[in-house]
Coordinates of C-alpha atoms and ligand atoms in Angstrom, one line a residue:
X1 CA -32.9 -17.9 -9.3
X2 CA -32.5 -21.8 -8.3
X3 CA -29.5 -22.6 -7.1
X4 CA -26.4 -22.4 -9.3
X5 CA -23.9 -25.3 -9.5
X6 CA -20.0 -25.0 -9.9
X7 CA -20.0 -27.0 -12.8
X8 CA -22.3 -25.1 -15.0
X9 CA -20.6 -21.8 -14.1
X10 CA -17.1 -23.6 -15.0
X11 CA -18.9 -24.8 -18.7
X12 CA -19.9 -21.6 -19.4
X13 CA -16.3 -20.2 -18.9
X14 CA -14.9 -23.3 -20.9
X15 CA -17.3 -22.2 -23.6
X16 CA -16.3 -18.5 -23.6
X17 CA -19.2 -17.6 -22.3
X18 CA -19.6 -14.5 -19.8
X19 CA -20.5 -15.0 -15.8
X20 CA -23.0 -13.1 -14.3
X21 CA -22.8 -11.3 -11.1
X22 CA -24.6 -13.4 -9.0
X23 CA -23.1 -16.6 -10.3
X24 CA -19.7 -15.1 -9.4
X25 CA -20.3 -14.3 -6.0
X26 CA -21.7 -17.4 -5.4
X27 CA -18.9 -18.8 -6.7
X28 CA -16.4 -17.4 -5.1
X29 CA -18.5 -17.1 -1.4
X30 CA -18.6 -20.9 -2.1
X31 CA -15.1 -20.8 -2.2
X32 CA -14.3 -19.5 0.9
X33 CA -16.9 -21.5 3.0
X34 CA -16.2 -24.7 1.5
X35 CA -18.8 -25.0 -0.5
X36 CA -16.6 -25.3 -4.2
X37 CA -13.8 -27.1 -3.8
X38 CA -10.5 -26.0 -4.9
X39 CA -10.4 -28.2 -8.2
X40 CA -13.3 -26.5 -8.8
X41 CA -12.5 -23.2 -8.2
X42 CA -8.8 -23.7 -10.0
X43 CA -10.8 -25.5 -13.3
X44 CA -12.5 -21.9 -13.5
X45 CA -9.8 -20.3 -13.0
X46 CA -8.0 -22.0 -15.4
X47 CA -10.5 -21.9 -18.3
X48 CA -10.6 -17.6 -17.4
X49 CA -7.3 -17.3 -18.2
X50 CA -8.0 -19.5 -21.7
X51 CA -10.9 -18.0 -22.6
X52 CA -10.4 -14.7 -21.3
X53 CA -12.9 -12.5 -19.1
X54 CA -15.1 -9.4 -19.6
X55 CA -14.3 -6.3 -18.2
X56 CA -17.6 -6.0 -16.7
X57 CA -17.0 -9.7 -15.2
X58 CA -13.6 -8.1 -13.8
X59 CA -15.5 -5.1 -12.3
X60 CA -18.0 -7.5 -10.8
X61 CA -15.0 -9.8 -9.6
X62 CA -13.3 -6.9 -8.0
X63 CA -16.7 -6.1 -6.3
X64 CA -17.0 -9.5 -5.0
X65 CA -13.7 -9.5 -3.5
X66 CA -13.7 -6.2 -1.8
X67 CA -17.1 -7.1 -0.1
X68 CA -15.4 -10.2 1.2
X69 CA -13.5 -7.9 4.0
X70 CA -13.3 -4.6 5.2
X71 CA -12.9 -1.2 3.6
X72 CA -10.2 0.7 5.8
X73 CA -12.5 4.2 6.7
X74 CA -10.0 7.4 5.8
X75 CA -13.0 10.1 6.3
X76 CA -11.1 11.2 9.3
X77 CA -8.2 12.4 7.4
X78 CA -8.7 16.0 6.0
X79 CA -7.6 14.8 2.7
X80 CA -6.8 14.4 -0.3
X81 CA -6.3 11.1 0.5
X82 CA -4.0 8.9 -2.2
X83 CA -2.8 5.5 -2.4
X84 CA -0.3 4.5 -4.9
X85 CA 0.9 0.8 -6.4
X86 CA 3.4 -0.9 -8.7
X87 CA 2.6 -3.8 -10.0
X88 CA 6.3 -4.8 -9.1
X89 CA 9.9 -4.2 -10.0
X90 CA 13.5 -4.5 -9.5
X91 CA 15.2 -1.7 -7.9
X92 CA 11.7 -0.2 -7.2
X93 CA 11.7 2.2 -4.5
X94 CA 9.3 4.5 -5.7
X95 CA 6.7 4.1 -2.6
X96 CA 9.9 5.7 -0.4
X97 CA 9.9 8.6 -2.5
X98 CA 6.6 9.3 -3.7
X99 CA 4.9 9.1 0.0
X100 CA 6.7 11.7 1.6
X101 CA 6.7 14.1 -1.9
X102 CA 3.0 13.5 -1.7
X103 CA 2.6 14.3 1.9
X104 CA 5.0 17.2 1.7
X105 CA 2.5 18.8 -0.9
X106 CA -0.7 18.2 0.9
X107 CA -2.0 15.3 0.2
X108 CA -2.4 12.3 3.0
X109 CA -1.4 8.8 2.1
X110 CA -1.6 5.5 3.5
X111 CA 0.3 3.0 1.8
X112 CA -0.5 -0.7 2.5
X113 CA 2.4 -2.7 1.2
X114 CA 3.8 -6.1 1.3
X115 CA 6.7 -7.9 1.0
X116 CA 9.4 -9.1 -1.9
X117 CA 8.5 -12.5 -3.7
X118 CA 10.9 -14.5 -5.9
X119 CA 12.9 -11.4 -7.9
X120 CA 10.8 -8.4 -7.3
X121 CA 11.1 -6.5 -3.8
X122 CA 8.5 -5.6 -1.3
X123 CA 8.3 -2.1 0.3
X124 CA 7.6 -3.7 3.9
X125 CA 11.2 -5.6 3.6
X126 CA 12.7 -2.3 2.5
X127 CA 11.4 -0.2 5.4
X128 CA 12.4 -2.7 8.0
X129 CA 16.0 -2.4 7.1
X130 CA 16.1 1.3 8.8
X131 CA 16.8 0.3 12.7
X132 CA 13.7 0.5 14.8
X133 CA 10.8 0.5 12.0
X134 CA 8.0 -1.1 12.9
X135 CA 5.6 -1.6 9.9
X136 CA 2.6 -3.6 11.6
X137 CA 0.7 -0.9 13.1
X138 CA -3.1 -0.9 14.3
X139 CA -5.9 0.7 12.1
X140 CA -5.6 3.6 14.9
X141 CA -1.7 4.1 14.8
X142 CA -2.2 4.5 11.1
X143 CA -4.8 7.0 11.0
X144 CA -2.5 8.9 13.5
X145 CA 0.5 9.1 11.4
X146 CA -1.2 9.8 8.5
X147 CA -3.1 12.9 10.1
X148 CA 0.2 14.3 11.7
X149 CA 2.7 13.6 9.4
X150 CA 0.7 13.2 6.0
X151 CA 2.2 9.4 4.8
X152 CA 2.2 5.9 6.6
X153 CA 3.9 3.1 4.5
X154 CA 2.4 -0.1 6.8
X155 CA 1.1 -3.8 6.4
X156 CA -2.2 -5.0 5.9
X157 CA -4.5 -3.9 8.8
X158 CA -7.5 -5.7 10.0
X159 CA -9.5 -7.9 7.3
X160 CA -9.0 -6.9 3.7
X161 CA -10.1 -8.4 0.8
X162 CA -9.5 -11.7 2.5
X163 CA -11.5 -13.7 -0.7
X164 CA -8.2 -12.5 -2.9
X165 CA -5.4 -13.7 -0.2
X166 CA -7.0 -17.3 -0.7
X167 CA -7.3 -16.8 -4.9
X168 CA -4.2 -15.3 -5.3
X169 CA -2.3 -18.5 -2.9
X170 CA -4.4 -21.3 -5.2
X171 CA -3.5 -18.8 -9.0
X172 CA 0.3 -18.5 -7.6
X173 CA 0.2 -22.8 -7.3
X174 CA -2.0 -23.5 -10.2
X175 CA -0.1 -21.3 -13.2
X176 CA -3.3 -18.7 -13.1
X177 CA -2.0 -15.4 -12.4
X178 CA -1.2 -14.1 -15.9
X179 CA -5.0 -13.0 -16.3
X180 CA -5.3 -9.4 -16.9
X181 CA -9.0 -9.2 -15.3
X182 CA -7.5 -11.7 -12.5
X183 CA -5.0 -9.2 -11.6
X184 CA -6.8 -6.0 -12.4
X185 CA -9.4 -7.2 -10.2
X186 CA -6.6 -8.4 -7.2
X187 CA -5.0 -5.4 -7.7
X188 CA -7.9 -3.1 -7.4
X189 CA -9.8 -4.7 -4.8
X190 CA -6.8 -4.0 -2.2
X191 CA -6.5 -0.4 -3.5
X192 CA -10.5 0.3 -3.0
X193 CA -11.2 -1.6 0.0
X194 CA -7.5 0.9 1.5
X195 CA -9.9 3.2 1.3
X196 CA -8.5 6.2 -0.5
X197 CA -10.1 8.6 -3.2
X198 CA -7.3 8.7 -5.6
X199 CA -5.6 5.9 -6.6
X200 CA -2.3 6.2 -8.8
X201 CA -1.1 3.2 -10.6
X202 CA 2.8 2.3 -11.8
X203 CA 2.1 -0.9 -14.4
X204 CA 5.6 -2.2 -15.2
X205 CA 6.0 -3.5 -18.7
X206 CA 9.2 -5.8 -19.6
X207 CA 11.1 -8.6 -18.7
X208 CA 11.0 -7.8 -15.1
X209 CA 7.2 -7.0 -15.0
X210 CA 4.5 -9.6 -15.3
X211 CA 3.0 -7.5 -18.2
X212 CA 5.9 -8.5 -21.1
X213 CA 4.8 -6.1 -23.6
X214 CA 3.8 -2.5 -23.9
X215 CA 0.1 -3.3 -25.0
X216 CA -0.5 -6.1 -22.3
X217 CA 1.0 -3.2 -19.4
X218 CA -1.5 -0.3 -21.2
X219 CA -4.4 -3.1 -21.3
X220 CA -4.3 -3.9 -18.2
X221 CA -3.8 0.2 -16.9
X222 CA -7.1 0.7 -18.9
X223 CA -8.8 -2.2 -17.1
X224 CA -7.1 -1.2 -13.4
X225 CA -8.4 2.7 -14.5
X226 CA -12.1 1.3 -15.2
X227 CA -12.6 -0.5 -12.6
X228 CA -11.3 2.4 -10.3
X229 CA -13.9 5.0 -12.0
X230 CA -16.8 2.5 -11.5
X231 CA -15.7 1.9 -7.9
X232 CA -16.1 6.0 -7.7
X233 CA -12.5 6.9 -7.3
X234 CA -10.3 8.8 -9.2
X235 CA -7.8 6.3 -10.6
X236 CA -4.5 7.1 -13.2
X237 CA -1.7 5.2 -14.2
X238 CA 1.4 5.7 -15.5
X239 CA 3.1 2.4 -17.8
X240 CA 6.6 2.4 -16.7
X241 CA 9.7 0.2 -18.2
X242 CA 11.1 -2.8 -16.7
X243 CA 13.2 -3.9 -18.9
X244 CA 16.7 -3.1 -16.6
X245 CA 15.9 -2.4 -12.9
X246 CA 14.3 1.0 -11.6
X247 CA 17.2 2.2 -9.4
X248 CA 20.3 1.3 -8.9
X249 CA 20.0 0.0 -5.8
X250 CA 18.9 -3.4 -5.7
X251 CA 18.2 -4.8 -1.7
X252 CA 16.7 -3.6 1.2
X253 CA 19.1 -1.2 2.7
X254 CA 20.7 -0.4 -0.7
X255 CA 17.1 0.9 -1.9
X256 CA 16.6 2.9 1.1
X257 CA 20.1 4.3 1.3
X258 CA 19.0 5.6 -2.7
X259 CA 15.7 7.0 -2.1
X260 CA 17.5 9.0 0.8
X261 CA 20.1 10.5 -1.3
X262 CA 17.9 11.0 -4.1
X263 CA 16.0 12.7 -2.1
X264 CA 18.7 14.9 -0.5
X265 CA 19.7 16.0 -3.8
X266 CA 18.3 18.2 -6.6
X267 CA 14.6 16.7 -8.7
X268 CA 14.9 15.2 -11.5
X269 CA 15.8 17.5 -14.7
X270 CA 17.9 20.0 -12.3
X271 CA 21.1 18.5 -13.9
X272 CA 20.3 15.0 -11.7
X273 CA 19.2 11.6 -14.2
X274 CA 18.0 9.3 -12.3
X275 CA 15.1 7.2 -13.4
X276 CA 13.5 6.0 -10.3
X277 CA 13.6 10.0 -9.2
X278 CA 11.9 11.0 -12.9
X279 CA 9.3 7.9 -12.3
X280 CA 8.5 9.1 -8.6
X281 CA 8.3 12.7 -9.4
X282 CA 5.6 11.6 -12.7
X283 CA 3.4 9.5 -10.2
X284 CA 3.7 11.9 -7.4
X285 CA 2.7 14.8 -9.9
X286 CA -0.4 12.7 -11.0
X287 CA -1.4 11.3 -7.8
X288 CA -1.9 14.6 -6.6
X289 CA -3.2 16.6 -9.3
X290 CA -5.6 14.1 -9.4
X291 CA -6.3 14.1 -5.9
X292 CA -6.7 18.2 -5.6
X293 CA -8.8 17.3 -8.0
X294 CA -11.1 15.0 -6.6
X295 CA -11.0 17.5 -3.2
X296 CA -12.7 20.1 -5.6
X297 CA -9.6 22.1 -7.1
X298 CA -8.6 22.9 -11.1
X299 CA -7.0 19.5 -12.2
X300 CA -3.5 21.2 -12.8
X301 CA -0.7 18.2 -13.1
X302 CA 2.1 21.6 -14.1
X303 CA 1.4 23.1 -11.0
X304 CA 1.4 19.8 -8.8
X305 CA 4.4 19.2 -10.5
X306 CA 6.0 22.4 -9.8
X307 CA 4.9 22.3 -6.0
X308 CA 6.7 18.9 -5.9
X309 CA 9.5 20.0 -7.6
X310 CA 10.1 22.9 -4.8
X311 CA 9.3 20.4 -1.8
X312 CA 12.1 18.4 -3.1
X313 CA 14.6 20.9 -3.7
X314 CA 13.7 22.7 -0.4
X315 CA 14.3 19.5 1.6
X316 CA 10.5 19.5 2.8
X317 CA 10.3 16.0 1.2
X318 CA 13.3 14.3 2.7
X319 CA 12.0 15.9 6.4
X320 CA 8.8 14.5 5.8
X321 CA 10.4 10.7 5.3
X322 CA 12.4 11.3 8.2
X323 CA 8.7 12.4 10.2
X324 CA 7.3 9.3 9.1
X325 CA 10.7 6.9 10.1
X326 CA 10.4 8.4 13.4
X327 CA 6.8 8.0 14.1
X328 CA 7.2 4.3 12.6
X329 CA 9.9 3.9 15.3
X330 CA 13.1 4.0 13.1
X331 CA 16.1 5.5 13.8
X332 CA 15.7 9.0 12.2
X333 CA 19.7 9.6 11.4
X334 CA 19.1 7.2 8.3
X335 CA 18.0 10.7 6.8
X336 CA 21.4 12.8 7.5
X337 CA 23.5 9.1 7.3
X338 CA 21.6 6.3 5.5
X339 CA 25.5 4.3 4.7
X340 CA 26.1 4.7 8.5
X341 CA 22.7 3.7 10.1
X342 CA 21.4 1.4 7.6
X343 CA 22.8 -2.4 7.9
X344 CA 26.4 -3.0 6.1
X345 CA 27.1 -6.3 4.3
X346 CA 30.2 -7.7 5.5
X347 CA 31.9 -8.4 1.7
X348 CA 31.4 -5.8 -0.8
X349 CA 32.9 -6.5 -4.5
X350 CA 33.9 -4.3 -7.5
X351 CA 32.1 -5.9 -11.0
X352 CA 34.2 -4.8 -13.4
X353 CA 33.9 -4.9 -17.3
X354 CA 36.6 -7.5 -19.1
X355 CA 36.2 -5.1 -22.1
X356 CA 34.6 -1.6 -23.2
X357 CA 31.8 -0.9 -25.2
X358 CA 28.1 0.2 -24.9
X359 CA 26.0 -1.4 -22.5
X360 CA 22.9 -2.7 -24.3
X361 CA 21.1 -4.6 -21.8
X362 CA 21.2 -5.1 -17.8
X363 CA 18.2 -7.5 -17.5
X364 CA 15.7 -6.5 -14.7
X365 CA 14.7 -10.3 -13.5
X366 CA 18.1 -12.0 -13.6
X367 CA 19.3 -9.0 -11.2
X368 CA 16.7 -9.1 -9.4
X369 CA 17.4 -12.8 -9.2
X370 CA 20.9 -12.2 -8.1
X371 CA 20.2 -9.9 -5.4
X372 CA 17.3 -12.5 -3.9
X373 CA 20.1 -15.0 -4.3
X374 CA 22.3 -13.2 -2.3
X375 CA 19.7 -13.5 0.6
X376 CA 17.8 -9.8 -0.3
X377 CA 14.7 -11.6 -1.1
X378 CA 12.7 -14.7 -0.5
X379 CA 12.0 -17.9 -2.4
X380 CA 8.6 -18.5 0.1
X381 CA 6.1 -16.8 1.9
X382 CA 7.7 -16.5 5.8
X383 CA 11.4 -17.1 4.9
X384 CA 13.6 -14.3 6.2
X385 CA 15.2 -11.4 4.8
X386 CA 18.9 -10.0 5.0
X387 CA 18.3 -6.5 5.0
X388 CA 22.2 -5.4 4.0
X389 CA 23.0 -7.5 0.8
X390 CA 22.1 -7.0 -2.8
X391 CA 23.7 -5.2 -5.8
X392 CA 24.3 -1.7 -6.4
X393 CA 24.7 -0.9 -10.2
X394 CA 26.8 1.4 -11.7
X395 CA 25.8 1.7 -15.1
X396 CA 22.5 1.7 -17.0
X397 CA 21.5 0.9 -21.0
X398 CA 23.2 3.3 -23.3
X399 CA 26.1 4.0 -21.1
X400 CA 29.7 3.6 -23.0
X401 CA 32.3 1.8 -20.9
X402 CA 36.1 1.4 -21.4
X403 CA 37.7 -1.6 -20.4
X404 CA 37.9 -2.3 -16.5
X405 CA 34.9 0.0 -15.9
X406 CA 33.1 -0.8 -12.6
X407 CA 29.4 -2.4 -12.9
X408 CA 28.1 -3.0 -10.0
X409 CA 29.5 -3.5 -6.5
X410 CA 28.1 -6.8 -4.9
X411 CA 27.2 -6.5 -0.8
X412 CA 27.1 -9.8 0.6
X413 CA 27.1 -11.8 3.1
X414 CA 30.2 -13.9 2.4
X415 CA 32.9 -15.1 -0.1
X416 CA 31.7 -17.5 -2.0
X417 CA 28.3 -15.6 -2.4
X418 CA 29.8 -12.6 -3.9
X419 CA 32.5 -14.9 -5.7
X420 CA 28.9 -16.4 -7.7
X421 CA 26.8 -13.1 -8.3
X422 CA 30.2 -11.3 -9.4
X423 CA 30.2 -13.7 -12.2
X424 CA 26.8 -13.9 -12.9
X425 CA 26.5 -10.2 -13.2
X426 CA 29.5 -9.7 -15.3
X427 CA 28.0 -12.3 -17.9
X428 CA 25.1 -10.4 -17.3
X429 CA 25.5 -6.6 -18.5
X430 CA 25.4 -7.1 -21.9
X431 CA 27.6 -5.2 -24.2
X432 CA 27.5 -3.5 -28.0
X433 CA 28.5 -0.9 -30.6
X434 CA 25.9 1.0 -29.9
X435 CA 22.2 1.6 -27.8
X436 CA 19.9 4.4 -27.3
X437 CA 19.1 5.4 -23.6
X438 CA 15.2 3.8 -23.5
X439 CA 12.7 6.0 -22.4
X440 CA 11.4 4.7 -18.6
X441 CA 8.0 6.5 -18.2
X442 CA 6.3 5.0 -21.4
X443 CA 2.6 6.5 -21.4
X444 CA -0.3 7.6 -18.9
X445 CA -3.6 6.1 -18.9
X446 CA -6.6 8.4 -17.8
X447 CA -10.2 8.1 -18.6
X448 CA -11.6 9.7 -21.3
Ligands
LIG1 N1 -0.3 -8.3 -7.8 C1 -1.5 -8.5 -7.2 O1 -1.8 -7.9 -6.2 N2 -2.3 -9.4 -7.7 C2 -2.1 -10.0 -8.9 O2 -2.9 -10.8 -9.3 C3 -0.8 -9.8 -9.5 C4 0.0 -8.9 -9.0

């Protein structure tokens, strides 16, 4: 083959035409060492999210990328190993839930995770808020936790996919992220090159998600699920509403204090209704039905489920969680306590409603705004955290209200910020004659 050059492989995606292989990995090697400049490498870009991209030129992407690092080696754990991923919410604590229900069944899972950008929160910023946790670990400490306890939820360790950490900073800065093979392929190189067999998937659809509609969020599943299978792992996914946030906890201690009581409490469908618990319990029951599976057992999701079901109700669950806080370093009385160990904001205040009615909307991404705004997430890469503000809802779509019914309570720092997201949030719930409760857990993508 002679030598390709950038600005052919750039035509031929201007013209709609499809990469090969070898074109793309030169491209994209080219990339890192200099080679294609970043004009070049954001005028591809750019005309791939125009003209679209082949699944098999997102398979061969995802390839590329997970061969630009390492592949985090799990054969020591005994297994089934499963890794799990959202592609981001509001009020999304689902990693603190389904890790522990996972490990409490069986199954071992390390969870690489990151942290909260613009309105959607980061499981890493979440963790930290427990006193003590330490969440950047060595390959080795991982491997340890995950072998005695059965879940690690950790950063990034060693080298992975470096080749998508320097696309993903030029897609975020050159409006070239909404690609569904762009992200199906960031997505799925991380899972792969984490190493696990059985990857479960949470795509959010909605106005908080980056997927706005149903058919883009079960698209995009299809394409994540694909890609998994031809990597050889076993790979499910579950499309999951975003339309009003997950939990109602939204900030870093507020999410944690949740998971914890929703954890201390009955599953869901044992009189308890709440949807971050019914969307755990769904991913937790695939991820390891799928993941007996791939160890050699029946694939039997009513029988994962019902062993999930009784590690939750027996309290199994909620010990495991408090195993894996304490062999992270954090203070383990967040598990009996979470309001007295986890960080207090100094001004809390009542949102209530000027008039009754039923609520019709509570929008995912202006929430999700107001909590970041309060200081619970960041606007850049590297700025800092406050672990003990955000909101904490008290109603959801569907729920009728009378007059002076509380909304949310607002934790923050001081005054004048809860003075602005009290407002904002009260102009925010919208209200109606009437709304049906929306189903959360829309569909699940398999193979086949
Ligand atoms: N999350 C990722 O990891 N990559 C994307 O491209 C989008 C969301």
């Amino acid at each position: 083959m002679s030598t390709p050059r950038a600005v052919d492989i750039i035509a031929r995606k201007r013209d709609g035409g499809e990469v090969d292989a070898e074109s793309l990995a030169w491209l994209v090697d080219g990339y890192l060492d200099g080679t294609v400049s970043e004009g070049q490498m954001a005028a591809f870009l750019m005309a791939g999210v125009l003209r679209g991209f082949s699944d098999a030129e997102a398979r061969w992407l995802t390839e590329i990328l997970v061969a630009s690092g390492d592949v985090l080696d799990l054969s020591s754990l005994r297994g089934p190993t499963v890794d799990k991923h959202s592609t981001g919410g509001v009020g999304d604590g689902t990693t603190l839930l389904v890790a522990p229900l996972l490990a409490s069944a069986g199954a071992q899972v390390v969870k690489l995770s990151g942290r909260g950008l613009g309105h959607t929160g980061g499981t890493l910023d979440k963790l930290e808020a427990i006193p003590g946790m330490r969440v950047e670990l060595s390959s080795e400490e991982v491997l340890a936790i995950a072998d005695s306890v059965g879940c690690v939820v950790a950063a990034q360790t060693g080298e992975l996919v470096p080749a998508d950490r320097e696309l993903y900073a030029l897609r975020d800065v050159t409006a070239t992220v909404a690609s569904r093979a762009l992200i199906a392929s960031s997505v799925m190189s991380k899972k792969i090159a984490a190493g696990a067999d059985t990857i479960v998937l949470d795509v959010k659809t909605g106005d908080g998600a980056f997927m706005a509609t149903r058919e883009e969020a079960v698209a995009l599943a299809r394409l994540c699920v694909s890609i998994g299978d031809a990597a050889g792992r076993r790979c499910v996914a579950l499309v999951t509403a975003m339309d009003q946030p997950l939990g109602r906890g939204i900030g870093n201690a507020l999410e944690v204090a949740e998971a914890v009581e929703l954890l201390s409490g009955p599953p869901p469908g044992d009189g308890a209704g709440s949807r971050l618990a019914e969307v755990a319990l769904e991913l937790a029951t695939l991820g390891l039905a799928e993941g007996r599976a791939a160890a050699g057992a029946d694939h039997d999701p009513e029988q994962a489920r019902a062993d999930l079901r009784e590690r939750w109700a027996s309290g199994v669950a909620l010990e495991t969680l408090g195993r894996m806080i304490g062999a992270q370093g954090g203070d383990v009385a967040v598990i009996e306590q979470p309001r007295r160990v986890l960080p207090q904001a100094p001004v809390q205040r009542s949102v209530t409603a000027l008039e009754g009615g039923v609520v019709t909307a509570v929008p995912a991404r202006a929430v999700g705004e107001i909590a970041a705004a309060l200081g619970a997430g960041r606007a850049r890469k590297g700025d800092t955290v406050d672990p003990a503000v955000g909101v904490e809802l008290r109603v959801e779509v569907g729920d009728e209200l009378e007059p002076g019914a509380e909304l949310a309570v607002v934790h923050a720092r001081d005054d004048a910020a809860a003075d602005e997201a009290a407002a904002r949030l009260r102009d925010l719930v919208a209200l109606g004659t009437a709304a049906e409760r929306p189903a959360t857990v829309l569909e699940t993508v398999a193979l086949g």
